[in-house]
Amino acid sequence: MANVIVIGGGIVGLSVAYYLAKENVEVTLVDADHTGQATTAAAGIICPWVSQRRNKKWYQLAKNSASFYPTLIDELKNQGISTTGYKQTGALVIRKEEKTLQKIYEMTQQRLVDAPEIGEVTRLNVAETKQRFPLLDEKYQSIYVSGAARVNGGKLRKSLLEACMNHGVKIITGEASLVKTANHANIKVNDTLIEADQIVLANGSWFSTIVESLGLNGLIRPQKAQIVSLKWKEDDTGDWPVIMPRGTHYIVPFEHGQIAAGTTHEDDVGWDTHVTPIGLQKIFSDLREVAPALLSSALVKVNVGFRPVAPDFLPVFGRLPGYERIYAANGLGSSGLTTGPFIGRELAKMILRKDGILDAKDYPIHSIIKSSE
Ligand SMILES: Cc1cc2nc3c(=O)[nH]c(=O)nc-3n(C[C@H](O)[C@H](O)[C@H](O)COP(=O)(O)OP(=O)(O)OC[C@H]3O[C@@H](n4cnc5c(N)ncnc54)[C@H](O)[C@@H]3O)c2cc1C
């Protein structure tokens, strides 16, 4: 196959680039490394099976993505890349109300039939819950899901970048723009025009800007997220499970007392990358409710990132309408750390004209382009 240029070096772009390069495709990846890149800002949870979201296509994607992760991590390890930021530590879904917890428990048990990677699903009482995560407030029962994992987005991104370079991907730092031709486009980056046989747009929240020059009205919007990194005084946090309370709050423990807590979901604030008192207030008031002891830990840093959000919150991948040789993957929203590598591989397969696992028609790119009619 001829050369492919991938625009965007977040989890999606790096995954597409890696899976193409593995098949000996000549790949160039252009990344502007914008402040607010979602992947580097994120610390997150891989546990889609407890989600009460009703969209079946999303669940299908997320389930396949979660089961694919260990394969990717093993692949990276076999190349000598071991600091991936990924670890299967299990998750505690915590609730005060018995009824809601039972509902989630039954749903997860049913999902076990199709997804054995969920692992052990166990109901825990208050004392058992606190035993698994000693800093929790004493009012929560939980469901323990052993197959859940946590991942540090920044570390995973570095690992994928290393894997790309090991496979000969050429990396260019700079902001790319598209220069329209008859039924394709060239790429302009750092004042140089580059021709590409195939182009992949994997540029997250910045998608709508890049397709403007093709006369397209993109519908991806940035959703701002703030997340805090804390340092707990004890060191033995590396195997603690992630904590999933009701709503958007969560706690993700890492090694050596590092604990991430977040996140905000801020719509309609544009490209504001500031850490805001109101954002921190939301995170810390949620933390006070769930694990008040953590309020006495040290605040190490606050990350800000933009989740790329599609109109119906469903990720998409495939060919750009009207362009045979331009592809895109986007709209990964709040589950992109989970779905990014799998979507990247699915898109690489499509470009290589190989069968994927999902039907791309269920994740249509036209849903992130405003119709001209
Ligand atoms: C705080 C936070 C917590 C999260 N928690 C979770 C979680 O628990 N579980 C989960 O599954 N997901 C989580 N997510 C979501 C996940 O991180 C995102 O969905 C995912 O990282 C999006 O990846 P992406 O590659 O599409 O975009 P990005 O990571 O934003 O990458 C896009 C890249 O494209 C580059 N770019 C843009 N325009 C151009 C251009 N013109 N030329 C060159 N380069 C360009 C940008 O600079 C950037 O590097 C979280 C996100 C955040 C912000």
Coordinates of C-alpha atoms and ligand atoms in Angstrom, one line a residue:
M1 CA 0.0 0.0 0.0
A2 CA 1.1 3.6 -0.7
N3 CA 1.7 6.2 2.0
V4 CA -0.8 7.3 4.7
I5 CA -0.7 10.5 6.7
V6 CA -2.3 10.5 10.1
I7 CA -3.3 13.9 11.6
G8 CA -3.4 13.8 15.4
G9 CA -1.2 12.1 17.9
G10 CA -3.7 11.2 20.6
I11 CA -4.8 7.7 21.5
V12 CA -6.7 7.3 18.2
G13 CA -4.1 8.7 15.8
L14 CA -1.3 6.7 17.4
S15 CA -3.3 3.5 17.4
V16 CA -4.2 3.8 13.7
A17 CA -0.6 4.7 12.8
Y18 CA 0.7 1.7 14.8
Y19 CA -1.6 -0.8 13.3
L20 CA -0.9 0.4 9.8
A21 CA 2.9 0.5 10.3
K22 CA 2.8 -3.0 11.7
E23 CA 1.5 -4.1 8.2
N24 CA 4.4 -2.4 6.6
V25 CA 2.5 0.7 5.4
E26 CA 4.5 3.9 5.1
V27 CA 3.0 6.1 7.7
T28 CA 3.7 9.8 8.7
L29 CA 2.0 11.1 11.8
V30 CA 1.5 14.9 12.2
D31 CA 0.7 16.1 15.7
A32 CA 0.3 19.7 17.0
D33 CA 0.3 18.5 20.6
H34 CA -2.3 21.2 21.5
T35 CA -2.7 22.2 25.1
G36 CA -5.8 20.3 26.2
Q37 CA -5.1 17.2 24.2
A38 CA -7.5 14.7 25.8
T39 CA -5.3 11.6 25.9
T40 CA -2.4 13.1 28.0
A41 CA -4.8 14.9 30.4
A42 CA -6.8 11.7 31.1
A43 CA -6.5 9.1 33.8
G44 CA -9.2 6.7 33.6
I45 CA -11.2 3.6 34.0
I46 CA -11.8 0.7 31.7
C47 CA -15.0 -0.8 32.9
P48 CA -17.9 -0.4 30.4
W49 CA -19.9 -3.4 31.6
V50 CA -21.4 -1.6 34.5
S51 CA -22.6 1.3 32.4
Q52 CA -26.4 1.9 32.4
R53 CA -26.1 3.6 29.0
R54 CA -28.8 2.2 26.7
N55 CA -27.1 2.6 23.4
K56 CA -26.4 -0.9 22.2
K57 CA -23.9 0.2 19.5
W58 CA -21.9 2.1 22.1
Y59 CA -21.9 -1.0 24.4
Q60 CA -20.8 -3.3 21.6
L61 CA -17.9 -1.0 20.8
A62 CA -16.9 -0.5 24.4
K63 CA -17.1 -4.2 25.3
N64 CA -14.9 -5.2 22.3
S65 CA -12.5 -2.4 23.2
A66 CA -12.2 -3.5 26.9
S67 CA -11.6 -7.1 25.9
F68 CA -9.0 -6.0 23.4
Y69 CA -6.8 -4.0 25.8
P70 CA -4.8 -6.9 27.4
T71 CA -3.8 -8.0 23.8
L72 CA -2.5 -4.5 23.1
I73 CA -0.6 -4.3 26.4
D74 CA 1.0 -7.7 25.8
E75 CA 2.0 -6.7 22.3
L76 CA 3.7 -3.6 23.7
K77 CA 5.4 -5.6 26.5
N78 CA 6.7 -8.0 23.9
Q79 CA 8.4 -5.0 22.2
G80 CA 10.1 -4.1 25.5
I81 CA 7.5 -1.3 26.3
S82 CA 6.3 -2.0 29.8
T83 CA 5.4 1.4 31.3
T84 CA 2.0 1.6 29.7
G85 CA 0.1 3.0 32.7
Y86 CA -2.4 0.1 32.4
K87 CA -3.2 -2.3 35.2
Q88 CA -6.1 -4.6 35.9
T89 CA -6.9 -3.6 39.5
G90 CA -10.6 -4.2 39.5
A91 CA -13.3 -1.6 40.2
L92 CA -15.7 -0.9 43.0
V93 CA -19.1 0.4 41.9
I94 CA -20.3 2.1 45.1
R95 CA -23.8 3.1 46.0
K96 CA -25.7 4.0 49.2
E97 CA -29.0 2.5 47.8
E98 CA -29.4 -1.2 47.9
K99 CA -31.9 -1.2 45.0
T100 CA -29.7 0.6 42.5
L101 CA -26.7 -1.6 43.3
Q102 CA -28.8 -4.8 42.9
K103 CA -29.9 -3.6 39.5
I104 CA -26.4 -2.9 38.3
Y105 CA -25.3 -6.3 39.8
E106 CA -28.0 -8.2 37.9
M107 CA -27.2 -6.3 34.6
T108 CA -23.5 -7.0 35.0
Q109 CA -24.1 -10.7 35.7
Q110 CA -26.2 -11.0 32.5
R111 CA -23.4 -9.3 30.6
L112 CA -20.9 -11.9 31.9
V113 CA -22.4 -14.5 29.4
D114 CA -21.1 -12.5 26.4
A115 CA -18.1 -10.9 28.2
P116 CA -16.2 -13.4 30.4
E117 CA -13.4 -10.8 30.7
I118 CA -15.6 -9.0 33.2
G119 CA -14.2 -11.5 35.6
E120 CA -15.5 -11.9 39.1
V121 CA -18.6 -9.9 40.0
T122 CA -19.2 -9.8 43.7
R123 CA -21.6 -7.9 46.1
L124 CA -19.7 -6.4 49.0
N125 CA -21.1 -5.0 52.3
V126 CA -19.9 -1.8 53.9
A127 CA -17.1 -3.4 55.8
E128 CA -15.9 -5.5 52.8
T129 CA -16.0 -2.4 50.6
K130 CA -13.9 -0.4 53.0
Q131 CA -11.4 -3.3 53.3
R132 CA -10.8 -3.0 49.5
F133 CA -10.4 0.8 49.6
P134 CA -9.6 1.9 53.1
L135 CA -10.2 5.7 52.4
L136 CA -13.9 5.3 51.5
D137 CA -16.6 6.8 53.6
E138 CA -18.5 4.2 55.7
K139 CA -21.8 4.4 54.0
Y140 CA -21.2 2.6 50.7
Q141 CA -21.9 -1.0 49.7
S142 CA -20.4 -2.0 46.4
I143 CA -20.0 -4.4 43.5
Y144 CA -16.5 -5.6 42.9
V145 CA -15.6 -6.2 39.2
S146 CA -12.3 -7.9 38.9
G147 CA -11.7 -7.4 35.1
A148 CA -11.8 -3.6 35.3
A149 CA -8.6 -1.7 34.7
R150 CA -7.1 1.7 35.1
V151 CA -4.9 3.5 32.6
N152 CA -2.8 6.7 32.7
G153 CA -3.4 8.3 29.3
G154 CA -0.1 10.1 29.2
K155 CA 1.9 7.0 29.8
L156 CA -0.1 4.9 27.3
R157 CA 0.3 7.7 24.7
K158 CA 4.1 7.6 25.2
S159 CA 4.1 3.8 24.8
L160 CA 2.1 3.9 21.6
L161 CA 4.4 6.6 20.3
E162 CA 7.4 4.4 21.0
A163 CA 5.7 1.5 19.3
C164 CA 5.0 3.7 16.3
M165 CA 8.6 4.8 16.1
N166 CA 9.8 1.2 16.4
H167 CA 7.7 0.4 13.4
G168 CA 9.1 3.2 11.3
V169 CA 6.4 5.8 11.6
K170 CA 7.7 9.2 10.8
I171 CA 6.6 11.8 13.3
I172 CA 6.2 15.5 12.4
T173 CA 5.4 18.1 15.0
G174 CA 3.2 20.9 13.8
E175 CA -0.3 21.9 12.9
A176 CA -1.6 20.4 9.7
S177 CA -4.2 21.9 7.4
L178 CA -5.9 20.4 4.4
V179 CA -5.6 21.9 0.9
K180 CA -8.5 20.7 -1.2
T181 CA -7.8 19.2 -4.6
A182 CA -10.4 17.8 -7.1
N183 CA -11.6 14.9 -4.9
H184 CA -8.8 14.6 -2.4
A185 CA -6.6 16.9 -0.4
N186 CA -2.9 17.7 0.2
I187 CA -1.6 18.5 3.7
K188 CA 0.2 21.6 4.6
V189 CA 2.4 21.5 7.7
N190 CA 5.2 23.9 8.8
D191 CA 4.8 25.7 5.4
T192 CA 5.5 22.5 3.5
L193 CA 2.9 20.9 1.2
I194 CA 2.8 17.1 1.5
E195 CA 1.0 14.7 -0.8
A196 CA -0.6 11.6 0.7
D197 CA -2.3 8.7 -0.9
Q198 CA -4.6 8.3 2.1
I199 CA -5.3 10.7 5.0
V200 CA -6.6 9.9 8.4
L201 CA -8.1 12.7 10.5
A202 CA -7.7 11.6 14.1
N203 CA -7.5 15.1 15.6
G204 CA -10.0 14.8 18.4
S205 CA -11.8 18.0 19.4
W206 CA -10.1 20.0 16.6
F207 CA -11.9 18.0 13.8
S208 CA -14.5 20.7 13.0
T209 CA -11.7 23.2 12.3
I210 CA -9.7 21.0 10.0
V211 CA -12.6 20.0 7.8
E212 CA -13.6 23.7 7.2
S213 CA -11.2 23.9 4.3
L214 CA -13.0 21.1 2.6
G215 CA -16.2 23.1 2.9
L216 CA -17.6 20.8 5.5
N217 CA -19.3 21.8 8.7
G218 CA -18.0 19.4 11.4
L219 CA -20.2 18.7 14.5
I220 CA -17.5 17.6 17.0
R221 CA -17.4 19.9 20.0
P222 CA -14.8 20.1 22.8
Q223 CA -16.1 19.2 26.3
K224 CA -13.7 20.6 28.9
A225 CA -12.6 18.2 31.7
Q226 CA -10.6 19.0 34.8
I227 CA -9.0 16.2 36.9
V228 CA -6.8 16.4 39.9
S229 CA -3.7 14.4 40.8
L230 CA -3.3 13.8 44.6
K231 CA -0.5 12.3 46.6
W232 CA -1.6 10.1 49.5
K233 CA 0.7 9.7 52.4
E234 CA 0.9 5.9 52.1
D235 CA 2.7 4.1 49.3
D236 CA 0.7 0.9 48.8
T237 CA -2.0 2.2 46.5
G238 CA -0.9 0.4 43.3
D239 CA -3.3 -2.4 43.6
W240 CA -6.3 -0.5 44.9
P241 CA -9.4 -0.8 42.8
V242 CA -10.9 2.2 41.0
I243 CA -13.9 3.8 42.6
M244 CA -17.1 4.4 40.5
P245 CA -19.8 6.3 42.5
R246 CA -23.0 7.5 40.9
G247 CA -22.6 10.3 38.4
T248 CA -19.5 11.6 36.7
H249 CA -17.1 11.4 39.7
Y250 CA -14.5 8.7 40.0
I251 CA -11.2 7.9 41.9
V252 CA -8.3 6.2 40.2
P253 CA -5.4 5.0 42.4
F254 CA -2.0 4.5 40.9
E255 CA 1.4 3.4 42.4
H256 CA 3.2 5.2 45.2
G257 CA 0.2 7.1 46.6
Q258 CA -0.7 8.8 43.3
I259 CA -4.5 9.2 43.1
A260 CA -6.4 10.8 40.3
A261 CA -9.9 12.2 41.1
G262 CA -12.4 13.9 38.8
T263 CA -13.7 14.8 36.5
T264 CA -15.7 17.8 35.4
H265 CA -17.9 17.7 32.3
E266 CA -18.0 21.4 31.1
D267 CA -20.0 22.2 28.0
D268 CA -20.1 25.5 26.2
V269 CA -16.9 26.9 27.6
G270 CA -15.0 26.7 24.3
W271 CA -11.3 26.3 24.4
D272 CA -10.7 27.6 27.9
T273 CA -7.8 25.7 29.4
H274 CA -7.8 27.4 32.8
V275 CA -8.1 25.5 36.1
T276 CA -11.2 27.1 37.7
P277 CA -12.2 27.3 41.3
I278 CA -15.7 26.1 40.4
G279 CA -14.2 23.0 38.7
L280 CA -12.1 22.2 41.7
Q281 CA -15.0 22.9 44.0
K282 CA -17.1 20.3 42.2
I283 CA -14.3 17.7 42.3
F284 CA -13.5 18.2 46.0
S285 CA -17.1 18.3 47.1
D286 CA -17.7 14.9 45.3
L287 CA -14.5 13.7 47.0
R288 CA -15.7 14.9 50.4
E289 CA -18.8 12.8 49.9
V290 CA -17.0 9.6 48.8
A291 CA -13.6 9.5 50.4
P292 CA -13.2 12.6 52.7
A293 CA -9.8 11.3 54.0
L294 CA -8.3 12.2 50.6
L295 CA -9.0 15.9 51.2
S296 CA -5.9 15.9 53.4
S297 CA -3.6 14.5 50.7
A298 CA -1.3 16.8 48.7
L299 CA -2.6 18.4 45.6
V300 CA 0.1 17.7 43.0
K301 CA -1.4 19.0 39.8
V302 CA -4.6 19.6 37.8
N303 CA -4.9 18.5 34.2
V304 CA -7.3 20.0 31.7
G305 CA -8.4 18.2 28.6
F306 CA -11.0 18.4 25.9
R307 CA -13.1 15.3 25.2
P308 CA -14.2 15.2 21.6
V309 CA -18.0 14.8 21.7
A310 CA -20.3 13.8 18.8
P311 CA -23.9 15.0 18.6
D312 CA -25.4 11.7 19.7
F313 CA -22.4 10.8 21.9
L314 CA -21.5 7.8 19.7
P315 CA -17.9 7.4 18.4
V316 CA -17.6 7.2 14.7
F317 CA -15.0 5.9 12.2
G318 CA -14.8 5.4 8.4
R319 CA -14.5 7.4 5.2
L320 CA -15.3 11.1 5.0
P321 CA -18.4 11.5 2.9
G322 CA -17.4 12.5 -0.6
Y323 CA -13.8 11.5 -0.2
E324 CA -12.6 8.0 -1.2
R325 CA -9.2 8.4 0.4
I326 CA -9.8 10.5 3.5
Y327 CA -10.8 8.7 6.7
A328 CA -11.6 9.8 10.2
A329 CA -12.2 8.4 13.7
N330 CA -13.7 10.7 16.3
G331 CA -16.3 11.5 19.0
L332 CA -14.8 9.2 21.6
G333 CA -16.1 11.4 24.4
S334 CA -15.7 10.2 27.9
S335 CA -14.9 6.6 26.9
G336 CA -12.0 7.3 24.5
L337 CA -9.3 5.8 26.7
T338 CA -11.3 2.6 26.5
T339 CA -12.3 2.6 22.9
G340 CA -9.3 4.5 21.3
P341 CA -6.9 1.6 20.6
F342 CA -9.7 -0.7 19.3
I343 CA -11.3 1.9 17.0
G344 CA -7.7 2.7 15.8
R345 CA -7.2 -0.9 14.8
E346 CA -10.7 -1.2 13.2
L347 CA -9.9 1.9 11.1
A348 CA -6.5 0.5 10.1
K349 CA -8.1 -2.7 9.0
M350 CA -10.6 -0.8 6.9
I351 CA -7.8 1.1 5.2
L352 CA -6.0 -2.2 4.6
R353 CA -9.2 -3.6 3.2
K354 CA -9.4 -6.2 5.8
D355 CA -12.5 -7.3 7.7
G356 CA -13.0 -5.6 11.1
I357 CA -15.0 -6.9 14.0
L358 CA -17.6 -4.1 14.0
D359 CA -19.8 -2.9 11.1
A360 CA -18.6 0.7 10.4
K361 CA -22.1 1.5 9.2
D362 CA -23.2 1.5 12.8
Y363 CA -20.6 4.3 13.6
P364 CA -21.2 6.6 10.6
I365 CA -18.9 9.6 9.9
H366 CA -21.8 11.5 8.3
S367 CA -23.3 11.9 11.8
I368 CA -20.5 14.3 12.7
I369 CA -20.9 16.4 9.5
K370 CA -23.8 18.9 9.2
S371 CA -25.8 18.1 6.1
S372 CA -25.8 20.9 3.5
E373 CA -29.5 20.3 2.7
Ligands
LIG1 C1 -9.7 14.4 32.2 C2 -10.2 13.3 31.3 C3 -10.6 12.1 31.9 C4 -11.0 11.0 31.0 N1 -11.3 9.8 31.6 C5 -11.6 8.7 30.8 C6 -11.9 7.5 31.4 O1 -12.0 7.3 32.6 N2 -12.1 6.4 30.5 C7 -12.1 6.6 29.2 O2 -12.3 5.6 28.5 N3 -11.9 7.8 28.6 C8 -11.6 8.9 29.4 N4 -11.4 10.1 28.8 C9 -11.7 10.3 27.4 C10 -10.5 10.1 26.5 O3 -9.3 10.6 27.1 C11 -10.7 10.8 25.1 O4 -11.9 10.4 24.5 C12 -9.6 10.3 24.1 O5 -8.3 10.6 24.7 C13 -9.7 11.1 22.8 O6 -8.6 10.8 22.0 P1 -8.3 11.5 20.6 O7 -7.1 10.8 20.1 O8 -9.6 11.4 19.8 O9 -8.1 13.0 20.9 P2 -6.8 13.7 21.6 O10 -6.2 12.9 22.6 O11 -7.3 15.1 22.0 O12 -5.8 13.9 20.4 C14 -6.0 14.7 19.3 C15 -4.6 15.2 18.8 O13 -4.8 15.8 17.6 C16 -3.9 17.0 17.5 N5 -4.4 17.9 16.5 C17 -5.5 18.5 16.4 N6 -5.6 19.3 15.3 C18 -4.5 19.0 14.6 C19 -3.9 19.5 13.4 N7 -4.6 20.3 12.6 N8 -2.7 19.1 13.0 C20 -2.0 18.2 13.8 N9 -2.4 17.8 15.0 C21 -3.7 18.2 15.4 C22 -4.0 17.5 18.9 O14 -2.9 18.4 19.2 C23 -4.0 16.2 19.7 O15 -2.6 15.9 20.0 C24 -11.0 11.2 29.6 C25 -10.7 12.4 29.1 C26 -10.3 13.5 29.9 C27 -9.9 14.8 29.3

